[in-house]
Amino acid sequence: MPKRSEEMLMDLWMSLLLVWITCVPCVSMTPIIGQSKSTQTGGSAVVASGLGEGQRLLSRAKRGWVWNQMFVLEEFSGPDPILVGRLHTDLDVGGKNIKYVLAGEGAGTIFAINELTGDIHAMKRLDREEKAEYTLTAQVVNADTDEPLEPPSEFIIKVQDINDNPPQFIEGPYRASVPEMSAVGTPVTRVTATDADDPVYGNSAKLVYSILEGQPYFSIDPNSATIKVALHGMDREMREEYLVVIQAKDMGGHMGGLSGTTTVTVTLTDVNDNPPKFSKSLYEFVIPEDLPVGKMGGKVKANDRDIGENSKSTYSIVEGDDQNMFEIITDSQTQEGILRLKKPLDYESKRAYTLKVEATNIRSEPSSGGPFKDTATVKIVVEDSDEPPVFSKPMYLLEVNENAPINTVIGTVTARDPDSTGSFVRYFIDRHTDLERQFNINVEDGKITLAKPLDRETDMWHNITVTATEVRNHSQISRAIVAIRVMDINDNAPEFATEYEAFLCENGKSGQVIQTVSAVDKDDPIQGHNFDYRLVPEMLNNPNFTIRKNLDNSISVLAKHDTFRRQKQEMYFLPIIVTDNGNPPMSSTNTLTIRVCGCSKDGIVQSCNVEAYVLPIGLSMGALIAILNLIMLLVLTENPLTKNEPLIIKDDEDVRENIIRYDDEGGGEEDTEAFDIATLQNPDGINGYLPRKDIKPDLQFMPRAGQHSGPNGVDVDEFINVRLHEADNDPTAPPYDSIQIYGYEGRGSIAGSLSSLETASSDSDQNYDYLREWGPRFRRLGELYSVGESDRET
C-alpha cells in the first residue's frame, strides 16, 4: 500500500478513537440507582452504563446510593449546558414528593442539578489547567419540608483533559559551543520543552523533538532532545557560527498535535589546527653600522588563522648568526618578530648577514603531533657610517714621580679612525677635568707631559679625560679616561702623631713609663714606615729621663729617679729626634713637655700647679676648721678694717658685689664693706702683689703669672692658692708677731661668733699637737690652740 494511503488510514483511526474517548463520559459515568433503602455502610453495587431514563437494573445493594466518578470535557463551548450525569434514588418511586439537592465546590455556579430528575449540568466552560476536579455532595430531601430523607453522599467530578496547550521552551533561545573538527555524534547541548496538558491521560503531553533548520550539520535525539554533531570536519576557519531551529510536538508527534519551536546558536570553538605562516619567504633590511645596541633593525610577521592563544608564536634565529650579533623577540601586541642588535656592527669587518628565522606556535594540540612552525630568510646589509675615532684602550693608567720635572713625558694615548677612509686624529685634554692645567698633551701623537710640579701628599690621583677628534669631521669625537698616579718619594720628615704633654707624679717610681710616643709620616713607602727615635745629643746623659723602643713602632719615655718635686721644677722639656727609613732618610726634632704633678697614692693626678698643696686625708673636723681660719686670716691682710666709718649700701638693688663678713670679728651684719667681691673679679688683682706698708721688706718676692678664668669669671680657688703661695714664701707677709684683737662682735648681732679660736674656751677635748708636725706654717697656730688648752687646765 502506498505510504500516502497508510497515513490517511492512520489519521482515520485516530479520529474515530478521539470521538469514542469524547463520547464515553457522557453515557458511562451516570450514577446508578439502587433498589433498596439500605444504609451507606458496607455492601457493594453492580454498576452499569448506557441506561436511558426510566430503565432500571435490578441488583443487590446494601445502601441507597451507588456512585461513580463523573467526567466532563474541558473547554466545552456548545450552545446548551453539557450533561455531566444523573442522580437517582430508590425512594424516587412514583408520586413521592422528593427533590435532589447539590452542594460543594461549584454547586449552583458551575454545576446545576435538576431537583426533580437529578440531572447535573455544567453551566460554564471548564479549564483543566485551572482546576482538574471538583468535590460535591448530593442529598434527597422532602420537597415540601426540606427534611433530609437520606444522609448526604460525596462524589467527584473530574475535568477531562483535551490537547489545548502547545509545548513551550521556557529557557530558549539557546547558545552552545563545540570544538571545531569534532567527531560525528559529539554532544553539543540539550534543550527542554514543557506541555501544560495532562501527562497521564492520553498523549497530550507526550513530546517529540525534531530539527527544522541546521541540517546536515547537527542532529537531535527525538526523545532526550540532545543536539549532536552530524557532519565530519566542521572547520571554524570556514564557518564559525550555525543557527539551529528545534521543534517540540505533542501527541507523540502525530498529526493533530500541537508544536513549539526554539533556536540554538552553535559556535565552533578554535583548536590549534593551523600553523603560523610568514607573509613572505625573504626579508631584506639595511642597517647602519652605528645603530646602537638593543635598537630595532627590522620586523618579520608570521600569520596564524587560529585565534587567541592558538595564534600566538615565538620567533628565534636558527641559522646564520654564529657571532651572536642579533636577537629576535616577540611583540605581544602585534605578534611581530622584532630583530635587534646584541653587538655593535662594523662595516669594515663584515658588510652582510643572512639569517634564518623560525616562528613556532606556543600551544599545540595533543593530536597535532608537535608544535606548528614556519621559517623565513632574513638578509641584512650593513651600511657604512662615519664613526668617531676609537681609542686603543677605554681607560689608561699612568704613573709619575712627585718630584718629576716639568715637561716629563708621563705616557701616550692612541686612537684611530675605524672608517675605511682613515682620517687623521687630533688629541686634546678636557680642561673641565684638569682645571689647574697640570698636564699637557701633544695633539699629533697623544703624548701626555707634566705642566706643573706634583705633590703626592696633596693629590695622589689625577683623573683627566682625553678626547680624540677626526681632522675632516670635528663632530666625531671619542673620549677616554686617563688615571695618573703620583708615585711617592721620601720628601717629608716624620713627626709626633700629636702634641704630647706628659704628667709625672711626685710620688712616682724610678723607671715608670711617663708617656708612649708614636710618629706619623705623610710619605707612603712601599715597605711601610719604620721610625728611629733618639734623644738629642745634649740630652743623652740627662739624669731625669730616658726612652725605650716598643715593638709597634713607638717609644716609651721613662723616669730615671723618684725625686721630682714641683717646688723645685714643675716642667721639663725633652727633645726627641725621629728618623724614617726612606732614601734618603728624613728626620725632625720634636719636644715632649713633661709636667710634674701632685698625685694620689694610686697615681691619679690631682693638681699640676706649683702653688697647689694636697692636704693629707684623715683630718679631723677641728683641724680643717683651724686651717680654714688660717687661710681667711691671710686673705684678710689685704683688706684693713674700718670700724668707725658707717658702711651703707648705696644701691639697695646692687648686692651682687658685696659680701657680709663674719670672720673679721668686726661690725657683724652692719659691716658690709669689709670685703668687696669685686676684688675677685679683677684679673689684675688675682696676680697682683700688694706689699706691706708698715715695714720695709727684706726680700721682695714676685709671684709668677697664674691661670685665671677670664675677665668675667671668678676663680676663688685660684685666688686663695696665690695668696697662700705668697704667704708661704714671703717672710714679710702676715702672720707676724703682732697682736690682733677679735673681741668686738658688733652691735645687735643675732649670730654668734664663727671663729674657731673660741674653741679654746669651749668644752672640746681636741688635741692640736699634730699641727706642729705640719711645718712652720702651722706651728704658730698649734701654739695658739695649745696655750688655750694649758690655760684651761690651770
XYZ file of C-alpha atoms in Angstrom, residues 293-721:
429
model
C 72.967 48.002 20.650
C 69.440 46.985 21.614
C 67.782 49.056 18.904
C 65.442 47.552 16.288
C 66.855 46.635 12.898
C 63.690 45.214 11.304
C 60.378 43.328 11.746
C 59.021 39.999 10.497
C 55.482 38.643 10.821
C 54.027 35.114 10.717
C 50.224 34.958 10.433
C 48.087 32.255 12.043
C 44.442 31.599 11.097
C 43.734 30.421 14.606
C 42.654 32.840 17.301
C 43.568 33.549 20.921
C 46.402 31.597 22.447
C 46.405 29.236 19.480
C 47.538 32.036 17.192
C 50.499 33.192 19.306
C 54.001 32.358 18.133
C 57.577 32.820 19.269
C 60.455 33.770 16.989
C 64.042 32.550 17.024
C 67.179 32.682 14.891
C 68.094 29.149 13.893
C 70.904 29.769 11.372
C 73.405 32.410 10.207
C 74.261 34.176 13.485
C 77.451 32.476 14.505
C 78.847 35.661 16.062
C 75.710 36.172 18.141
C 75.219 39.661 16.705
C 71.413 39.674 16.635
C 68.388 38.629 18.649
C 64.694 38.435 17.804
C 61.866 38.951 20.290
C 58.074 38.761 20.002
C 55.860 41.823 20.272
C 52.991 40.625 22.473
C 50.590 43.168 20.981
C 51.206 42.741 17.248
C 52.703 39.224 17.280
C 55.584 40.528 15.184
C 59.208 39.417 15.429
C 61.485 42.365 16.353
C 65.074 41.991 15.128
C 67.535 43.794 17.449
C 71.302 44.238 17.753
C 73.195 42.452 20.509
C 76.659 43.701 19.471
C 77.857 46.750 17.522
C 78.118 46.361 13.774
C 81.342 47.067 11.918
C 81.110 47.789 8.228
C 84.842 47.305 7.799
C 84.713 43.808 9.330
C 81.518 42.373 7.826
C 79.095 44.012 5.454
C 76.230 41.484 5.170
C 74.462 38.772 7.176
C 71.995 36.065 6.136
C 69.789 34.721 8.896
C 67.134 32.026 9.047
C 64.329 32.806 11.474
C 61.606 30.470 12.697
C 58.100 31.106 14.043
C 56.676 28.425 16.349
C 53.230 28.166 17.967
C 53.306 28.476 21.717
C 50.455 25.983 22.213
C 49.864 22.727 20.413
C 47.049 20.213 20.432
C 47.910 16.723 21.731
C 46.721 15.188 18.461
C 48.661 17.557 16.230
C 51.926 15.636 16.593
C 54.033 18.586 17.770
C 54.178 22.381 17.548
C 53.445 24.038 14.241
C 56.289 26.172 12.824
C 57.420 28.034 9.723
C 60.747 29.561 8.589
C 61.855 32.561 6.545
C 65.171 34.042 5.355
C 66.380 37.470 6.530
C 69.165 39.263 4.646
C 70.879 42.169 6.431
C 73.111 44.669 4.645
C 75.394 46.801 6.864
C 75.553 50.437 5.770
C 78.801 52.338 6.277
C 78.676 55.280 8.704
C 81.197 57.926 9.677
C 82.323 56.645 13.042
C 84.283 58.544 15.688
C 87.896 57.599 16.469
C 88.440 54.525 18.612
C 90.990 54.553 21.457
C 93.245 51.566 21.886
C 92.015 51.321 25.473
C 88.857 52.583 27.130
C 90.974 53.652 30.133
C 94.665 54.381 30.608
C 96.630 54.043 33.869
C 99.855 56.128 34.032
C 102.390 56.773 36.802
C 104.713 59.702 37.509
C 107.038 60.548 40.425
C 106.038 63.511 42.508
C 109.458 65.140 42.017
C 109.359 64.753 38.229
C 110.478 67.894 36.370
C 108.266 69.956 34.090
C 107.684 68.545 30.568
C 108.316 64.988 31.717
C 106.517 62.554 29.386
C 104.071 60.607 31.530
C 102.564 58.353 28.851
C 100.893 58.159 25.445
C 97.293 57.562 24.330
C 96.442 56.360 20.817
C 93.247 56.394 18.750
C 92.399 55.605 15.106
C 89.600 56.290 12.666
C 87.800 52.960 12.063
C 86.327 54.129 8.741
C 87.821 52.909 5.509
C 88.924 56.453 4.625
C 91.208 56.546 7.685
C 91.092 60.225 8.731
C 93.882 61.729 10.872
C 93.171 62.118 14.603
C 93.898 65.070 16.942
C 94.141 64.790 20.743
C 93.009 67.233 23.425
C 92.612 67.318 27.202
C 89.160 68.171 28.520
C 90.078 71.088 30.757
C 86.960 70.566 32.878
C 88.836 67.551 34.246
C 92.151 69.454 34.592
C 91.174 72.821 35.982
C 94.685 73.585 37.296
C 96.235 72.684 33.917
C 98.786 70.366 35.436
C 99.126 68.310 32.251
C 99.559 68.865 28.529
C 99.062 66.586 25.506
C 100.620 66.603 22.065
C 97.758 66.978 19.573
C 99.617 64.939 16.954
C 100.895 61.874 18.796
C 98.908 61.885 22.092
C 101.923 62.171 24.452
C 100.919 63.461 27.886
C 103.510 65.654 29.652
C 103.778 67.341 33.040
C 102.935 71.058 33.117
C 103.226 71.803 36.865
C 105.024 70.139 39.796
C 103.042 67.444 41.628
C 102.765 66.685 45.317
C 101.605 63.219 46.241
C 100.680 64.331 49.747
C 98.223 66.834 48.237
C 96.727 64.692 45.435
C 97.649 61.052 44.975
C 95.489 60.556 41.844
C 94.638 62.771 38.884
C 91.804 61.671 36.582
C 91.660 63.519 33.279
C 89.637 62.967 30.099
C 91.368 62.915 26.721
C 89.353 63.474 23.524
C 90.199 62.281 20.023
C 88.705 64.121 17.008
C 88.775 63.417 13.288
C 90.540 66.091 11.267
C 87.952 66.067 8.469
C 84.908 65.911 10.750
C 85.253 67.633 14.096
C 81.854 66.381 15.243
C 83.185 62.836 15.505
C 84.676 62.827 18.992
C 85.702 59.991 21.275
C 86.736 60.155 24.912
C 88.998 58.096 27.128
C 89.770 58.351 30.832
C 93.406 58.699 31.863
C 94.154 57.968 35.542
C 97.552 59.335 36.613
C 99.004 58.027 39.844
C 101.593 60.191 41.612
C 104.353 57.964 42.948
C 105.779 58.767 46.368
C 109.314 59.907 47.156
C 110.661 60.469 50.638
C 110.256 64.234 50.955
C 108.501 64.529 54.336
C 110.095 64.114 57.744
C 108.242 62.130 60.406
C 106.760 63.959 63.383
C 104.879 63.238 66.571
C 101.393 61.890 65.953
C 100.036 64.611 68.263
C 101.272 67.323 70.616
C 102.051 65.190 73.603
C 102.011 66.599 77.170
C 103.088 64.084 79.773
C 102.358 64.194 83.506
C 104.802 62.926 86.107
C 103.753 62.221 89.685
C 105.933 63.500 92.502
C 105.485 60.196 94.263
C 106.252 58.196 91.115
C 108.761 55.404 90.957
C 112.023 55.253 89.088
C 111.642 53.524 85.728
C 107.929 54.184 85.417
C 106.516 54.885 81.934
C 105.565 58.541 81.683
C 104.314 58.662 78.103
C 104.101 56.451 74.998
C 105.048 58.400 71.873
C 104.345 57.460 68.222
C 105.095 59.251 64.971
C 103.432 59.765 61.606
C 104.854 60.428 58.149
C 102.971 61.914 55.180
C 105.005 59.770 52.840
C 103.846 56.276 51.924
C 106.810 53.960 51.284
C 106.123 50.582 49.746
C 107.857 48.725 52.573
C 105.982 50.698 55.221
C 107.200 53.035 57.946
C 109.933 52.165 60.421
C 110.876 55.064 62.684
C 114.045 55.513 64.711
C 113.772 57.559 67.940
C 116.710 59.069 69.852
C 117.390 61.938 72.234
C 119.263 64.962 71.010
C 122.991 64.647 71.713
C 122.968 67.142 74.579
C 120.225 65.157 76.333
C 121.809 61.720 76.021
C 123.263 61.885 79.549
C 120.406 63.767 81.211
C 119.704 62.470 84.719
C 115.931 62.654 84.538
C 114.533 60.725 81.556
C 115.317 58.005 79.038
C 113.462 56.332 76.124
C 112.707 52.718 75.239
C 111.675 51.415 71.777
C 108.477 49.358 71.527
C 107.526 46.680 69.025
C 104.679 48.741 67.494
C 106.957 51.453 66.048
C 106.569 53.663 69.122
C 108.692 54.523 72.190
C 108.062 54.812 75.909
C 109.502 57.707 77.956
C 110.689 56.570 81.422
C 111.673 58.463 84.580
C 115.189 57.808 85.886
C 114.560 58.684 89.552
C 111.750 59.368 92.019
C 112.826 62.741 93.450
C 110.823 65.060 91.181
C 109.278 67.980 93.104
C 107.055 70.733 91.804
C 108.668 73.295 94.105
C 111.987 72.515 92.511
C 110.881 72.332 88.861
C 107.364 71.886 87.646
C 108.004 71.421 83.897
C 110.624 69.615 81.776
C 111.222 69.704 78.031
C 112.585 66.570 76.363
C 113.649 66.955 72.689
C 113.443 63.706 70.647
C 114.728 63.101 67.097
C 112.509 60.945 64.849
C 114.027 59.497 61.646
C 112.263 57.480 58.910
C 113.675 54.667 56.772
C 113.352 56.430 53.417
C 116.045 57.093 50.850
C 117.409 59.498 51.721
C 116.165 59.327 55.340
C 114.293 62.335 56.749
C 114.234 63.369 60.398
C 112.755 66.011 62.662
C 113.144 67.074 66.270
C 110.008 67.063 68.408
C 109.769 68.218 72.001
C 107.864 66.364 74.694
C 106.543 68.558 77.536
C 106.559 66.852 80.947
C 104.717 68.427 83.898
C 105.330 67.438 87.494
C 102.054 66.982 89.320
C 100.719 66.004 92.660
C 99.044 62.627 92.623
C 97.136 60.393 94.983
C 98.547 57.199 96.397
C 97.009 55.389 93.471
C 98.913 57.571 90.982
C 95.881 59.653 89.942
C 96.863 63.225 89.001
C 95.187 65.771 91.266
C 96.979 69.052 90.613
C 99.830 70.197 88.424
C 100.150 73.814 89.734
C 103.317 74.592 91.647
C 101.445 76.606 94.290
C 98.876 73.889 94.992
C 99.202 71.646 98.004
C 97.288 68.478 98.632
C 96.242 68.005 102.278
C 96.634 64.576 103.759
C 93.454 62.706 104.189
C 92.064 61.661 107.530
C 91.985 65.129 109.208
C 89.525 65.788 111.949
C 86.873 68.451 111.755
C 88.706 70.680 114.216
C 91.895 70.585 112.121
C 90.067 71.553 108.996
C 88.388 74.469 110.795
C 91.771 75.666 112.009
C 93.258 75.531 108.501
C 90.298 77.446 107.104
C 90.747 80.164 109.714
C 94.406 80.497 108.824
C 93.636 80.887 105.137
C 90.987 83.501 105.811
C 93.359 85.331 108.098
C 95.956 85.553 105.327
C 93.404 86.815 102.863
C 92.104 89.498 105.205
C 95.505 91.111 105.493
C 94.816 92.681 102.104
C 91.624 94.490 103.437
C 92.129 96.513 106.702
C 89.033 97.028 108.837
C 87.346 100.419 109.023
C 85.057 100.209 112.001
C 84.474 103.916 112.617
C 83.020 104.709 109.195
C 79.381 103.885 108.513
C 79.043 101.129 105.940
C 75.943 101.649 103.843
C 74.996 100.058 100.576
C 74.349 102.914 98.195
C 72.121 100.917 95.912
C 69.621 98.605 97.548
C 69.396 96.569 94.352
C 73.178 96.201 93.806
C 74.036 93.494 96.288
C 75.811 91.065 93.957
C 79.267 92.645 94.565
C 79.080 92.747 98.362
C 79.564 90.079 100.948
C 78.574 90.058 104.608
C 81.624 89.138 106.634
C 81.647 87.230 109.837
C 85.323 86.231 110.058
C 86.931 89.575 110.894
C 85.244 89.852 114.313
C 84.352 93.408 113.318
C 80.999 95.044 112.708
C 78.789 91.969 112.306
C 75.897 92.267 109.880
C 76.357 96.058 109.655
C 79.885 95.783 108.240
C 79.105 95.275 104.546
C 82.221 96.920 103.145
C 84.829 94.889 104.961
C 85.492 92.908 101.786
C 84.419 93.620 98.242
C 83.929 90.609 95.963
C 84.871 92.817 93.042
C 88.458 92.106 94.002
C 87.978 88.511 92.927
C 86.572 89.664 89.586
C 89.655 91.769 88.751
C 92.137 89.610 86.871
C 94.905 92.040 87.745
C 94.089 91.718 91.349
C 94.442 87.952 91.200
C 98.065 88.082 90.215
C 98.835 91.460 91.693
C 101.290 91.938 94.531
C 100.398 94.150 97.497
C 103.433 94.830 99.646
C 103.201 95.772 103.307
C 103.210 99.436 104.121
C 104.207 99.340 107.792
C 107.705 97.871 107.332
C 110.309 97.721 104.642
C 110.613 94.139 103.400
C 113.956 92.443 103.392
C 113.115 90.122 100.492
C 110.943 91.053 97.582
C 109.047 88.027 96.059
C 107.339 88.411 92.761
C 104.862 85.607 92.115
C 104.670 84.252 88.627
C 101.566 84.692 86.482
C 98.841 82.215 87.326
C 95.913 80.919 85.401
C 92.579 82.675 85.729
C 89.132 82.066 84.440
C 88.797 85.287 82.397
C 87.703 88.854 82.884
C 84.105 87.893 83.567
C 84.723 84.890 85.792
C 85.741 84.467 89.430
C 88.166 81.639 90.276
C 88.184 81.912 94.056
C 90.182 78.721 94.469
C 92.994 80.062 92.280
C 92.931 83.395 94.112
C 93.280 81.717 97.504
C 96.079 79.470 96.252
